[in-house]
Every structure is written in C-alpha cells, then in structure tokens.
Amino acid sequence: MPTDMTVPQTTSAYRYIQPGARSPRARWVALGVLVLAVLLVAVDATVLVLALPFISESLNPSAPQLLWIGDIYSFVIAGLLVSMGSLSDRIGRRRLLLIGAAAFGAASLLGAYAPSAAWLIAARALLGVAGATIMPSTLSLIRTLFPEDRERARAIGIWGAAATAGAAAGPLLGGVLLEHFWWGSVFLINVPLVLVLIVLGRRLLPESRDPKPGAWDLLSVVLSLVGIIGAVYAVKEAAVSGLARPDVWPAAVLGVGCLVAFWRRQLRLPMPLLDVRLFGDRRFTAAVLAALIALIGLSGVVFFLSQYFQLVRGYSPLQAGLADLPAFAGSTLGALAAAWLAGRFGHRRALAGGLLAMGLGLGLLGWVDASTPYLLIGAAFAAIGLVEGVVYAMSTTMVLDAAPAAKSGAASAVSETAYELGTALGIALVGTVVTAIYRSGLVLPAGVPAGSAADAKNSLGGAVQTAHSLPGATGEALLHSAQTSFVHGMNVAALLSGGLLVAAAVLTWALLGRRRAARGQELTPRS
C-alpha cells in the first residue's frame, strides 16, 4: 500500500501519510492525541497563577518583570497564531505540531531551572512561540481527520472541552505541586506529556498541507506579531496605569499601524499569509466576533471574581480555584453539547441564543455582594460556563466550515487569536471599570499613613495588607470600605459585560440572517 495518497475531491487539498487514519477508530484515537496537545497548552496558560508568589521569593523580580512573567506567554501566542497557522498550511500540520511540542518541552526545562527573572521571561516567551505552533495545528488536523460536518462538529466539541478542562486543571495542579515541590515543578510536568505526544503523534496523526501555499511572507509575520502585541499591550497598560503612561500611545499607534499595514498587504499578496477576504463571509465574521466578544465579557468578570473569593470572602488560593470549577465544568459540558444544539436549532439560533444567555447570566452577577451564598454563585458560574462552551465550540466549527480546506491552518489560527485577544482585552477593559470605581469609592479613614494610603488606592490587595497593619477600628474601616468599593466595581463591570454580550447576540443574529449563497448552505436546523 502506498504511503502517500490523495484524498478524493472533498478534501483534495490534503495529503495523508497514513491512510489508515481515515478509518473511524483511527480517527478518534488520533483525536485523543490532539486532545493531549490541547491540554498541554491550556494547562500551561493557567498553572503559573499560584506559583507567582513563590517565584517572587526565589527570583526577586521587579514589578514589571513579574507582570511580564505572567503576560508574555499569552502575548506571544496571540501575536504568532496567524503566522504559525499559515506556516502549518505550508510545511505540514503534523510536522509543525511535533516541532512545536519538542520546543515546548525544551522551553519548559529552561523555565523550570531559570536562575533569574529575565531567564524565566525568555523561557515563557519561547513557550508562547511553541504554543502558537500547537493550537492551530490541532484544529486544522481535526478538519483533515473529520471531513464530514456532523462528525467534525462533535470532534471540535471534544477539543473545546479539553481546552477548558486544561485551563481549569492548571491552578489545581499547580496548587498540589507547590504543596510538595519547588515552583519549577509546574514546568516539569510538561516534559512527560511532550514525550508521549511526540511518540503518539508520529504514529497516529496524518500529515496534511496546502498543495499550493506560496511563499511564507516574513514581513507579514512581523507586522502581525508587532501589531497584535503592540495593541494588546497598550490596552492592558492603559487599563492598569491610565492613558497618561508615556508608552501607551506609542504602543497603540505602532500596534494599530502595523495591523492596518498587515491587512493591506494581505489584500495585495497573490498568496497571503491570511486571506482577509474570509471576513467577507458573514458566517466567518459572526463566528470570530462571537468568540472575541464572549471572551471579553467573560474573562474579566471571572478574573475579578477570583479576587473577590480571596480578598472579600477570605478563601485560600486553592479554595478560590475550586470555587471557579463550576464555570469550567459547565464550559466542558457546553462544548460537548454544541454539535447537538447546532443540529437541533441551527447555528443562528444556537449561537445568538448562547450569547444572549451568557449576557443575562453575567448581568445576574451584578447583584453579588459579600454575603451572597456561594451556592447561588456556583450555579450562576455553571450556567454561564455551559453557554460559553457552546459558543466557543460552535464558533470554532463555523470558522473552519467557512474557510477553504487548504487554508484551515490559517483559519483556525484566527479563531484561536480571537480567544486569546478576548481573554487579554477582557481582563484589561473590565479591569479599567473595576479599578476606576474602586478608587473613586474608597474612603480612607483618618490615621492612614501616606505611603499606605497609596498602596490601598492602588488595589484591593494593597488595601487588605494595609488594613491588617493598622490598629483596630482604623484597619476595619479601611477594609470594609475597600471591599465594598471593589464589589461595587465588580457589579458594574458584570452588568456592562452582560450588556456587551446581549449586543453581541443581536449582532450575530443579524449577521447570520442570510443564507451563505457562496457555499449553498442554510443556517437552519438539519433534518
């Protein structure tokens, strides 16, 4: 039997090195390998959260270095996803996945034994580069493995559930490791997973690529990387320090300018890095916007609710991680149910309805206070997570369905970029609202020293530490005012996020209101 064969007309853009992967059993086994790859990246995105205090003690990073240790991974992934997705179309999706996995293992070793903060930042950046090669490759290989729409939708649901489960498992796994080992152990857990992934991936995953990819335009790569990192950096720094910070406007101008130049260059190139004309397809645009806006609304609120659990309700970090679990569990179930809902109700109603339900659920969190029973919060988390999983998996499916098969790597990278940008922008934008309301509502009692007052104004964490250092009634008054102001800011942010999701539901309903004449498909339930 030949070791290289062309798939019939429906998937002619792909070349399979292992034709046995087309059998039903082999396809689902191969999906298990891709799930392992997704878990690797998703766990590493959140596993470091609880380790940051230990890293601070060991490496003594400056405040900016500590922020970069936490942010650089997501920044680099977001900036390189489109470029790496396009590269996978050119050199082979399986090949790039395995190269990225090996690099991920090597960067994990560098991070685990980092002797300085600068070394750790560099290792985290390399992890981001490797992670950017893995995520779009997994999605495009799913399209290779599952050419039939219904089966592919179920596979993407499992893929989305694995991504959510990995993000949920990160803090819990990190907490367990940090109770018994040093902080570097949170990186070493990647190494055995990488070895398993490389061995199984070589044996079980098919190879596929675009047969006529054209040259990989290096200038487009640079423009997309600098553009995304510059724009996201400007938004995040403006949210933390305000527009007066001297590097915010230059970063914003550089980022937006590079993104505009990237867009124009793609329109001129005969074989673009990303075919931006895909956004002319209403289904593609609606799916990308749905994923972006859903994560903007959700991620910021969940991020500040985690602080609420620790600094208002007094939960330990591990308890706070457990308190977030209903959202992740609901999202996992929602991702698995997305294919059934799309078949039962159609993409238009299911996606717009999911966004609407998310908006209403987030709006309900606008009434949470310090005494709200956790049972109510947990139930709201589970419901919000459930519809978020539906939106995430369904929008990913729609992006892949709308794009040409030969460009599935670049298209899947757009979906993942929307996810990463939504998470980063959500925390930044929601953080702006929460911080502004917190600072305006905080009342400093008499007797608070000037330096301590500045710390209290800066963040709720600073206020809690300051309150514990002050005598009796003064400390209690400061703590009460800080917690009340923070909860009020969180409530307003939840209401605004809910409104944003409701608006996204209306926009999605309008965008998906017409048939996709280009593909001859109708956004109605399948019979």
Coordinates of C-alpha atoms in Angstrom, one line a residue:
M1 CA 0.0 0.0 0.0
P2 CA 1.4 3.4 -0.9
T3 CA 2.5 5.7 2.0
D4 CA 1.2 8.9 0.3
M5 CA -2.1 9.2 -1.4
T6 CA -4.5 11.9 -2.4
V7 CA -7.9 12.1 -0.7
P8 CA -10.9 12.3 -3.1
Q9 CA -12.5 15.6 -4.3
T10 CA -14.0 16.8 -1.0
T11 CA -10.6 17.0 0.7
S12 CA -8.2 17.3 -2.3
A13 CA -6.1 19.9 -0.5
Y14 CA -4.8 17.3 1.9
R15 CA -2.2 14.6 1.6
Y16 CA -2.2 11.7 4.0
I17 CA 1.0 10.0 5.0
Q18 CA -1.0 7.4 7.0
P19 CA -4.2 6.4 5.1
G20 CA -5.2 4.2 8.0
A21 CA -6.1 7.3 9.9
R22 CA -9.2 7.6 7.8
S23 CA -10.9 4.6 9.5
P24 CA -13.4 5.6 12.2
R25 CA -11.5 4.0 15.1
A26 CA -8.2 5.5 14.0
R27 CA -9.7 8.9 13.6
W28 CA -11.0 9.0 17.2
V29 CA -7.7 7.6 18.5
A30 CA -5.9 10.4 16.6
L31 CA -8.3 12.9 18.1
G32 CA -7.1 11.7 21.5
V33 CA -3.5 12.7 20.6
L34 CA -4.7 16.2 19.6
V35 CA -6.6 16.5 22.9
L36 CA -3.3 15.8 24.7
A37 CA -1.7 18.6 22.7
V38 CA -4.5 21.0 23.6
L39 CA -4.3 20.0 27.3
L40 CA -0.6 20.7 27.3
V41 CA -1.1 24.3 26.1
A42 CA -4.2 25.0 28.2
V43 CA -2.7 23.8 31.4
D44 CA 0.4 25.9 30.9
A45 CA -1.6 29.0 30.4
T46 CA -3.0 28.9 34.0
V47 CA -0.7 26.6 36.0
L48 CA 1.6 29.5 36.9
V49 CA -1.0 31.6 38.7
L50 CA -0.4 30.1 42.1
A51 CA 3.4 29.9 41.6
L52 CA 3.9 33.7 41.2
P53 CA 4.4 34.4 45.0
F54 CA 7.0 31.6 45.2
I55 CA 8.8 32.9 42.1
S56 CA 8.8 36.4 43.7
E57 CA 10.5 35.0 46.8
S58 CA 13.0 32.9 44.8
L59 CA 14.0 35.2 41.9
N60 CA 13.1 38.6 43.4
P61 CA 11.7 40.0 40.1
S62 CA 10.8 43.7 39.8
A63 CA 7.1 44.6 39.5
P64 CA 7.3 45.0 35.7
Q65 CA 9.3 41.7 35.4
L66 CA 6.6 39.9 37.4
L67 CA 3.9 41.2 35.1
W68 CA 5.9 40.0 32.0
I69 CA 6.3 36.6 33.6
G70 CA 2.6 36.3 33.7
D71 CA 1.7 38.1 30.4
I72 CA 4.4 37.2 27.9
Y73 CA 3.1 33.7 27.2
S74 CA -0.3 34.9 26.1
F75 CA 1.1 37.9 24.3
V76 CA 3.4 35.8 22.1
I77 CA 0.7 33.2 21.4
A78 CA -1.8 35.8 20.3
G79 CA 0.8 37.5 18.1
L80 CA 2.0 34.4 16.4
L81 CA -1.1 32.3 16.0
V82 CA -2.0 33.5 12.5
S83 CA 1.6 33.3 11.3
M84 CA 2.0 29.7 12.7
G85 CA -1.3 28.6 11.3
S86 CA -0.3 29.8 7.9
L87 CA 3.1 28.1 8.3
S88 CA 1.4 24.8 9.2
D89 CA -0.5 25.0 5.8
R90 CA 2.8 25.3 4.1
I91 CA 5.2 22.8 5.8
G92 CA 2.6 20.3 7.1
R93 CA 0.3 20.5 10.2
R94 CA 1.6 17.3 11.8
R95 CA 5.2 18.3 11.3
L96 CA 4.8 21.8 12.8
L97 CA 2.8 20.3 15.7
L98 CA 5.6 17.8 16.6
I99 CA 8.3 20.5 16.2
G100 CA 6.3 22.8 18.4
A101 CA 5.8 20.0 21.0
A102 CA 9.6 19.4 21.2
A103 CA 10.2 23.1 21.6
F104 CA 7.6 23.3 24.3
G105 CA 9.4 20.6 26.3
A106 CA 12.8 22.3 25.9
A107 CA 11.4 25.7 26.9
S108 CA 9.7 24.0 29.9
L109 CA 13.1 22.8 31.1
L110 CA 14.6 26.2 30.7
G111 CA 11.7 27.7 32.7
A112 CA 11.9 25.1 35.5
Y113 CA 15.6 25.8 36.2
A114 CA 15.6 29.6 35.5
P115 CA 18.3 31.3 37.6
S116 CA 16.8 34.8 37.1
A117 CA 13.6 36.6 36.3
A118 CA 15.0 37.6 32.8
W119 CA 15.7 34.0 32.1
L120 CA 12.2 32.9 33.1
I121 CA 10.6 35.7 31.0
A122 CA 12.6 34.4 28.0
A123 CA 11.6 30.8 28.7
R124 CA 7.9 31.9 28.9
A125 CA 8.3 33.7 25.6
L126 CA 9.7 30.5 24.0
L127 CA 6.8 28.6 25.5
G128 CA 4.4 31.1 23.8
V129 CA 6.2 30.5 20.4
A130 CA 5.8 26.8 20.8
G131 CA 2.2 27.0 22.0
A132 CA 1.4 29.1 18.9
T133 CA 2.5 26.2 16.6
I134 CA 0.4 23.7 18.5
M135 CA -3.1 25.2 18.7
P136 CA -3.9 25.9 15.0
S137 CA -2.3 22.6 14.0
T138 CA -4.6 20.7 16.2
L139 CA -7.7 22.3 14.8
S140 CA -6.6 22.0 11.1
L141 CA -5.8 18.3 11.7
I142 CA -9.3 17.8 13.1
R143 CA -10.6 19.1 9.7
T144 CA -8.3 16.6 8.0
L145 CA -9.4 13.7 10.2
F146 CA -13.1 14.5 10.1
P147 CA -14.2 15.8 6.6
E148 CA -17.9 15.1 7.4
D149 CA -19.6 18.1 9.0
R150 CA -21.5 16.4 11.9
E151 CA -18.6 14.3 12.9
R152 CA -16.2 17.2 12.8
A153 CA -18.6 19.3 15.0
R154 CA -18.5 16.6 17.6
A155 CA -14.7 16.4 17.4
I156 CA -14.4 20.1 17.9
G157 CA -16.7 19.9 20.9
I158 CA -14.3 17.4 22.5
W159 CA -11.4 19.6 21.5
G160 CA -13.0 22.6 23.1
A161 CA -13.9 20.6 26.2
A162 CA -10.3 19.6 26.6
A163 CA -9.1 23.2 26.3
T164 CA -11.5 24.2 29.0
A165 CA -10.6 21.3 31.3
G166 CA -6.9 22.0 30.9
A167 CA -7.4 25.7 31.9
A168 CA -9.4 24.6 34.9
A169 CA -6.8 21.9 35.9
G170 CA -3.9 24.3 35.7
P171 CA -4.4 26.1 39.1
L172 CA -5.4 23.0 40.9
L173 CA -2.5 21.0 39.6
G174 CA -0.2 23.9 40.4
G175 CA -1.6 24.1 43.9
V176 CA -0.9 20.4 44.5
L177 CA 2.6 20.6 43.2
L178 CA 3.5 23.7 45.1
E179 CA 2.5 22.0 48.4
H180 CA 5.2 19.3 47.8
F181 CA 7.8 20.7 45.4
W182 CA 9.5 23.9 44.4
W183 CA 8.0 26.3 41.9
G184 CA 9.9 24.9 38.9
S185 CA 7.8 21.7 39.2
V186 CA 4.9 23.4 37.4
F187 CA 7.0 23.5 34.3
L188 CA 8.5 20.0 34.6
I189 CA 5.0 18.4 34.3
N190 CA 5.1 19.3 30.6
V191 CA 8.1 17.2 29.8
P192 CA 6.5 13.7 30.1
L193 CA 3.4 14.9 28.3
V194 CA 5.6 16.2 25.4
L195 CA 7.4 12.9 25.1
V196 CA 4.1 11.0 24.9
L197 CA 2.7 13.5 22.4
I198 CA 5.7 13.2 20.1
V199 CA 5.7 9.4 20.1
L200 CA 2.0 9.0 19.6
G201 CA 1.8 11.9 17.1
R202 CA 4.4 10.4 14.8
R203 CA 2.5 7.1 14.7
L204 CA -1.2 8.2 14.7
L205 CA -1.6 11.6 13.2
P206 CA -1.9 12.1 9.4
E207 CA 0.1 14.8 7.6
S208 CA -1.7 17.5 5.6
R209 CA -0.7 20.7 3.9
D210 CA -1.8 23.2 1.3
P211 CA -0.6 21.9 -2.1
K212 CA -0.1 25.4 -3.4
P213 CA 0.8 27.5 -0.4
G214 CA 3.1 30.1 -1.9
A215 CA 5.9 31.8 -0.1
W216 CA 5.8 32.5 3.7
D217 CA 5.9 36.3 3.8
L218 CA 8.2 37.3 6.6
L219 CA 7.1 40.9 6.6
S220 CA 3.5 39.9 7.1
V221 CA 4.7 37.8 10.1
V222 CA 6.5 40.7 11.6
L223 CA 3.5 43.1 11.0
S224 CA 1.0 40.7 12.6
L225 CA 3.2 40.0 15.6
V226 CA 4.1 43.6 16.3
G227 CA 0.6 44.8 15.6
I228 CA -1.2 42.4 18.0
I229 CA 1.4 42.7 20.8
G230 CA 1.5 46.5 20.5
A231 CA -2.3 46.9 20.5
V232 CA -2.9 44.5 23.4
Y233 CA 0.0 45.9 25.4
A234 CA -1.4 49.4 25.0
V235 CA -4.9 48.4 26.2
K236 CA -3.6 46.5 29.2
E237 CA -1.2 49.2 30.3
A238 CA -3.8 51.9 29.9
A239 CA -6.1 49.8 32.0
V240 CA -3.6 49.4 34.8
S241 CA -1.8 52.8 34.7
G242 CA -4.0 55.1 32.7
L243 CA -3.6 56.9 29.4
A244 CA -1.0 59.3 30.9
R245 CA 1.6 56.5 30.9
P246 CA 4.2 57.5 28.4
D247 CA 4.5 54.2 26.5
V248 CA 0.8 53.6 26.0
W249 CA 0.2 55.9 23.0
P250 CA 3.3 54.9 21.1
A251 CA 2.5 51.2 21.6
A252 CA -1.1 51.9 20.4
V253 CA 0.0 53.8 17.3
L254 CA 2.6 51.2 16.5
G255 CA 0.2 48.3 17.0
V256 CA -2.8 49.7 15.1
G257 CA -0.4 51.0 12.3
C258 CA 1.1 47.5 11.9
L259 CA -2.3 45.8 11.8
V260 CA -3.6 48.2 9.1
A261 CA -0.4 47.6 7.1
F262 CA -0.8 43.8 7.6
W263 CA -4.4 44.0 6.3
R264 CA -3.5 46.0 3.2
R265 CA -0.5 43.8 2.5
Q266 CA -2.7 40.6 2.6
L267 CA -5.0 42.2 0.0
R268 CA -2.1 42.8 -2.3
L269 CA -0.3 39.5 -2.0
P270 CA -1.2 36.8 -4.5
M271 CA -0.7 34.1 -1.8
P272 CA -1.4 36.0 1.5
L273 CA -0.4 34.8 5.0
L274 CA -4.0 35.2 5.9
D275 CA -6.8 35.6 3.3
V276 CA -8.6 38.6 4.9
R277 CA -11.3 38.2 2.3
L278 CA -12.7 35.4 4.5
F279 CA -14.2 38.2 6.6
G280 CA -16.5 38.9 3.7
D281 CA -18.3 35.7 4.6
R282 CA -20.9 36.6 7.2
R283 CA -20.7 33.2 8.9
F284 CA -16.9 33.5 9.3
T285 CA -17.2 37.1 10.7
A286 CA -20.0 36.3 13.0
A287 CA -18.2 33.3 14.5
V288 CA -14.9 35.3 15.1
L289 CA -16.8 38.2 16.6
A290 CA -18.9 35.9 18.8
A291 CA -15.7 34.2 20.2
L292 CA -14.0 37.5 20.7
I293 CA -16.8 39.3 22.5
A294 CA -17.8 36.3 24.6
L295 CA -14.3 36.1 26.0
I296 CA -14.1 39.8 26.5
G297 CA -17.2 39.7 28.6
L298 CA -16.5 36.5 30.5
S299 CA -12.7 36.6 31.2
G300 CA -12.6 39.9 33.0
V301 CA -15.6 39.1 35.3
V302 CA -14.2 35.7 36.2
F303 CA -10.8 37.1 36.8
F304 CA -12.1 39.7 39.3
L305 CA -14.5 37.2 40.9
S306 CA -11.4 35.1 41.7
Q307 CA -10.0 38.1 43.6
Y308 CA -13.4 38.5 45.2
F309 CA -13.3 35.0 46.6
Q310 CA -9.8 35.5 48.1
L311 CA -9.9 39.1 49.3
V312 CA -13.5 39.6 50.1
R313 CA -14.7 36.2 51.2
G314 CA -11.3 35.1 52.6
Y315 CA -10.8 31.9 50.5
S316 CA -7.3 30.4 50.2
P317 CA -5.9 30.3 46.6
L318 CA -6.8 26.6 46.3
Q319 CA -10.3 27.3 47.6
A320 CA -10.7 30.1 45.1
G321 CA -9.6 27.7 42.3
L322 CA -12.1 25.2 43.4
A323 CA -14.8 27.9 43.6
D324 CA -14.2 28.6 39.9
L325 CA -14.6 25.0 38.9
P326 CA -18.4 25.1 38.1
A327 CA -17.7 27.6 35.3
F328 CA -15.1 25.3 33.8
A329 CA -17.2 22.2 34.3
G330 CA -20.2 23.9 32.6
S331 CA -18.0 25.0 29.7
T332 CA -16.7 21.5 29.2
L333 CA -20.3 20.1 29.0
G334 CA -21.3 23.0 26.8
A335 CA -18.6 22.3 24.3
L336 CA -19.6 18.7 24.1
A337 CA -23.3 19.7 23.6
A338 CA -22.5 22.3 20.9
A339 CA -22.8 19.9 17.9
W340 CA -26.2 18.6 19.1
L341 CA -27.6 22.1 19.6
A342 CA -26.4 23.3 16.2
G343 CA -28.1 20.3 14.6
R344 CA -31.3 20.8 16.6
F345 CA -31.7 24.5 16.4
G346 CA -29.3 25.7 13.7
H347 CA -26.2 27.8 14.1
R348 CA -28.0 31.2 14.0
R349 CA -30.4 30.4 16.9
A350 CA -27.9 28.4 18.9
L351 CA -25.1 30.9 18.7
A352 CA -27.1 34.0 19.2
G353 CA -29.1 32.3 22.0
G354 CA -25.9 31.3 23.7
L355 CA -24.6 34.8 23.6
L356 CA -27.9 36.1 25.0
A357 CA -27.9 33.6 27.8
M358 CA -24.3 34.4 28.7
G359 CA -25.2 38.1 28.8
L360 CA -28.1 37.5 31.1
G361 CA -26.0 35.3 33.4
L362 CA -23.2 37.8 33.6
G363 CA -25.8 40.5 34.4
L364 CA -27.1 38.5 37.3
L365 CA -23.6 38.6 38.9
G366 CA -24.1 42.4 39.1
W367 CA -26.1 41.7 42.3
V368 CA -23.4 39.6 44.1
D369 CA -22.2 41.0 47.4
A370 CA -20.0 39.8 50.3
S371 CA -22.8 37.8 51.8
T372 CA -24.2 36.1 48.7
P373 CA -24.4 32.3 49.3
Y374 CA -21.7 30.5 47.3
L375 CA -24.4 28.0 46.1
L376 CA -26.0 30.8 44.0
I377 CA -22.7 32.0 42.6
G378 CA -21.7 28.4 41.8
A379 CA -25.0 27.8 40.0
A380 CA -24.5 31.0 38.0
F381 CA -21.0 30.0 37.2
A382 CA -22.1 26.6 35.9
A383 CA -24.8 28.1 33.7
I384 CA -22.5 30.8 32.3
G385 CA -19.8 28.3 31.6
L386 CA -22.3 25.9 29.9
V387 CA -23.3 28.5 27.3
E388 CA -19.7 29.8 26.9
G389 CA -18.6 26.2 26.0
V390 CA -21.4 26.1 23.4
V391 CA -20.4 29.5 21.9
Y392 CA -16.7 28.6 21.8
A393 CA -17.1 25.2 20.2
M394 CA -19.8 26.3 17.8
S395 CA -17.9 29.5 16.6
T396 CA -14.8 27.4 16.1
T397 CA -16.7 24.9 14.0
M398 CA -18.2 27.7 11.9
V399 CA -14.8 29.3 11.3
L400 CA -13.4 26.0 9.9
D401 CA -16.5 25.3 7.9
A402 CA -16.5 28.8 6.3
A403 CA -12.8 28.7 5.3
P404 CA -11.4 26.7 2.3
A405 CA -10.0 23.4 3.3
A406 CA -6.5 24.2 2.1
K407 CA -6.4 27.2 4.4
S408 CA -7.7 25.5 7.6
G409 CA -4.5 26.2 9.5
A410 CA -4.7 30.0 9.0
A411 CA -8.5 30.0 9.6
S412 CA -8.2 28.0 12.8
A413 CA -5.5 30.4 14.0
V414 CA -8.0 33.3 13.5
S415 CA -10.4 31.5 15.8
E416 CA -7.7 31.0 18.5
T417 CA -6.4 34.5 18.1
A418 CA -9.9 35.8 18.9
Y419 CA -9.9 33.6 22.0
E420 CA -6.5 34.9 23.2
L421 CA -7.3 38.5 22.4
G422 CA -10.7 38.3 24.1
T423 CA -9.1 36.9 27.3
A424 CA -6.4 39.6 27.4
L425 CA -8.7 42.5 26.4
G426 CA -11.5 41.3 28.8
I427 CA -9.2 41.5 31.8
A428 CA -7.8 44.9 30.7
L429 CA -11.2 46.5 29.9
V430 CA -13.1 45.1 32.8
G431 CA -10.1 45.9 35.0
T432 CA -10.4 49.6 33.9
V433 CA -14.0 49.7 35.1
V434 CA -13.4 47.9 38.4
T435 CA -10.3 49.9 39.2
A436 CA -11.9 53.3 38.4
I437 CA -15.0 52.6 40.6
Y438 CA -12.9 51.1 43.3
R439 CA -10.6 54.1 43.6
S440 CA -13.5 56.6 43.4
G441 CA -15.4 54.8 46.1
L442 CA -12.6 54.1 48.5
V443 CA -12.8 56.1 51.7
L444 CA -9.6 56.4 53.7
P445 CA -10.1 56.7 57.4
A446 CA -8.1 59.2 59.4
G447 CA -4.7 57.9 60.6
V448 CA -3.6 56.0 57.4
P449 CA 0.0 56.9 56.5
A450 CA 0.6 58.5 53.1
G451 CA 2.5 55.5 51.7
S452 CA 0.0 53.0 53.0
A453 CA -2.8 55.1 51.5
A454 CA -1.2 54.9 48.1
D455 CA -1.0 51.2 48.4
A456 CA -4.6 50.9 49.4
K457 CA -5.7 53.1 46.5
N458 CA -3.7 51.0 44.0
S459 CA -5.5 47.7 44.5
L460 CA -7.8 45.7 46.8
G461 CA -4.8 43.5 47.7
G462 CA -2.9 46.6 48.8
A463 CA -5.8 47.8 50.9
V464 CA -6.1 44.4 52.6
Q465 CA -2.4 44.3 53.5
T466 CA -2.6 47.9 54.7
A467 CA -5.7 47.2 56.8
H468 CA -4.1 44.3 58.6
S469 CA -1.1 46.6 59.5
L470 CA -3.3 49.3 61.1
P471 CA -4.7 49.3 64.6
G472 CA -8.3 48.0 65.3
A473 CA -11.1 50.3 64.2
T474 CA -8.9 52.1 61.6
G475 CA -8.0 48.9 59.8
E476 CA -11.5 47.6 59.9
A477 CA -12.9 50.8 58.4
L478 CA -10.4 50.7 55.6
L479 CA -11.0 47.0 54.9
H480 CA -14.8 47.5 54.8
S481 CA -14.6 50.5 52.5
A482 CA -12.1 48.7 50.2
Q483 CA -14.2 45.5 49.9
T484 CA -17.4 47.5 49.4
S485 CA -15.9 49.6 46.7
F486 CA -14.4 46.6 44.9
V487 CA -17.6 44.6 45.0
H488 CA -19.5 47.7 43.6
G489 CA -17.0 48.0 40.8
M490 CA -17.3 44.3 40.0
N491 CA -21.1 44.6 40.0
V492 CA -21.0 47.4 37.5
A493 CA -18.5 45.5 35.3
A494 CA -20.7 42.5 35.3
L495 CA -23.7 44.5 34.2
L496 CA -21.7 46.2 31.4
S497 CA -20.3 42.8 30.3
G498 CA -23.8 41.4 30.3
G499 CA -24.9 44.2 28.1
L500 CA -22.0 43.7 25.7
L501 CA -23.0 40.0 25.3
V502 CA -26.6 40.9 24.6
A503 CA -25.4 43.4 21.9
A504 CA -23.2 40.6 20.5
A505 CA -26.3 38.3 20.3
V506 CA -28.2 40.9 18.3
L507 CA -25.2 41.4 16.0
T508 CA -24.7 37.7 15.5
W509 CA -28.4 37.2 14.7
A510 CA -28.2 40.0 12.1
L511 CA -25.0 38.7 10.5
L512 CA -26.4 35.2 10.2
G513 CA -29.7 36.3 8.9
R514 CA -28.9 35.5 5.2
R515 CA -28.1 32.3 3.5
R516 CA -24.5 31.7 2.6
A517 CA -25.0 31.7 -1.1
A518 CA -21.3 31.0 -1.8
R519 CA -21.5 27.6 -0.2
G520 CA -25.1 26.9 -0.8
Q521 CA -25.8 26.2 2.9
E522 CA -28.6 27.4 5.0
L523 CA -28.3 28.4 8.7
T524 CA -31.3 26.3 9.7
P525 CA -31.6 23.0 11.6
R526 CA -30.5 19.9 9.7
S527 CA -33.3 17.4 9.2

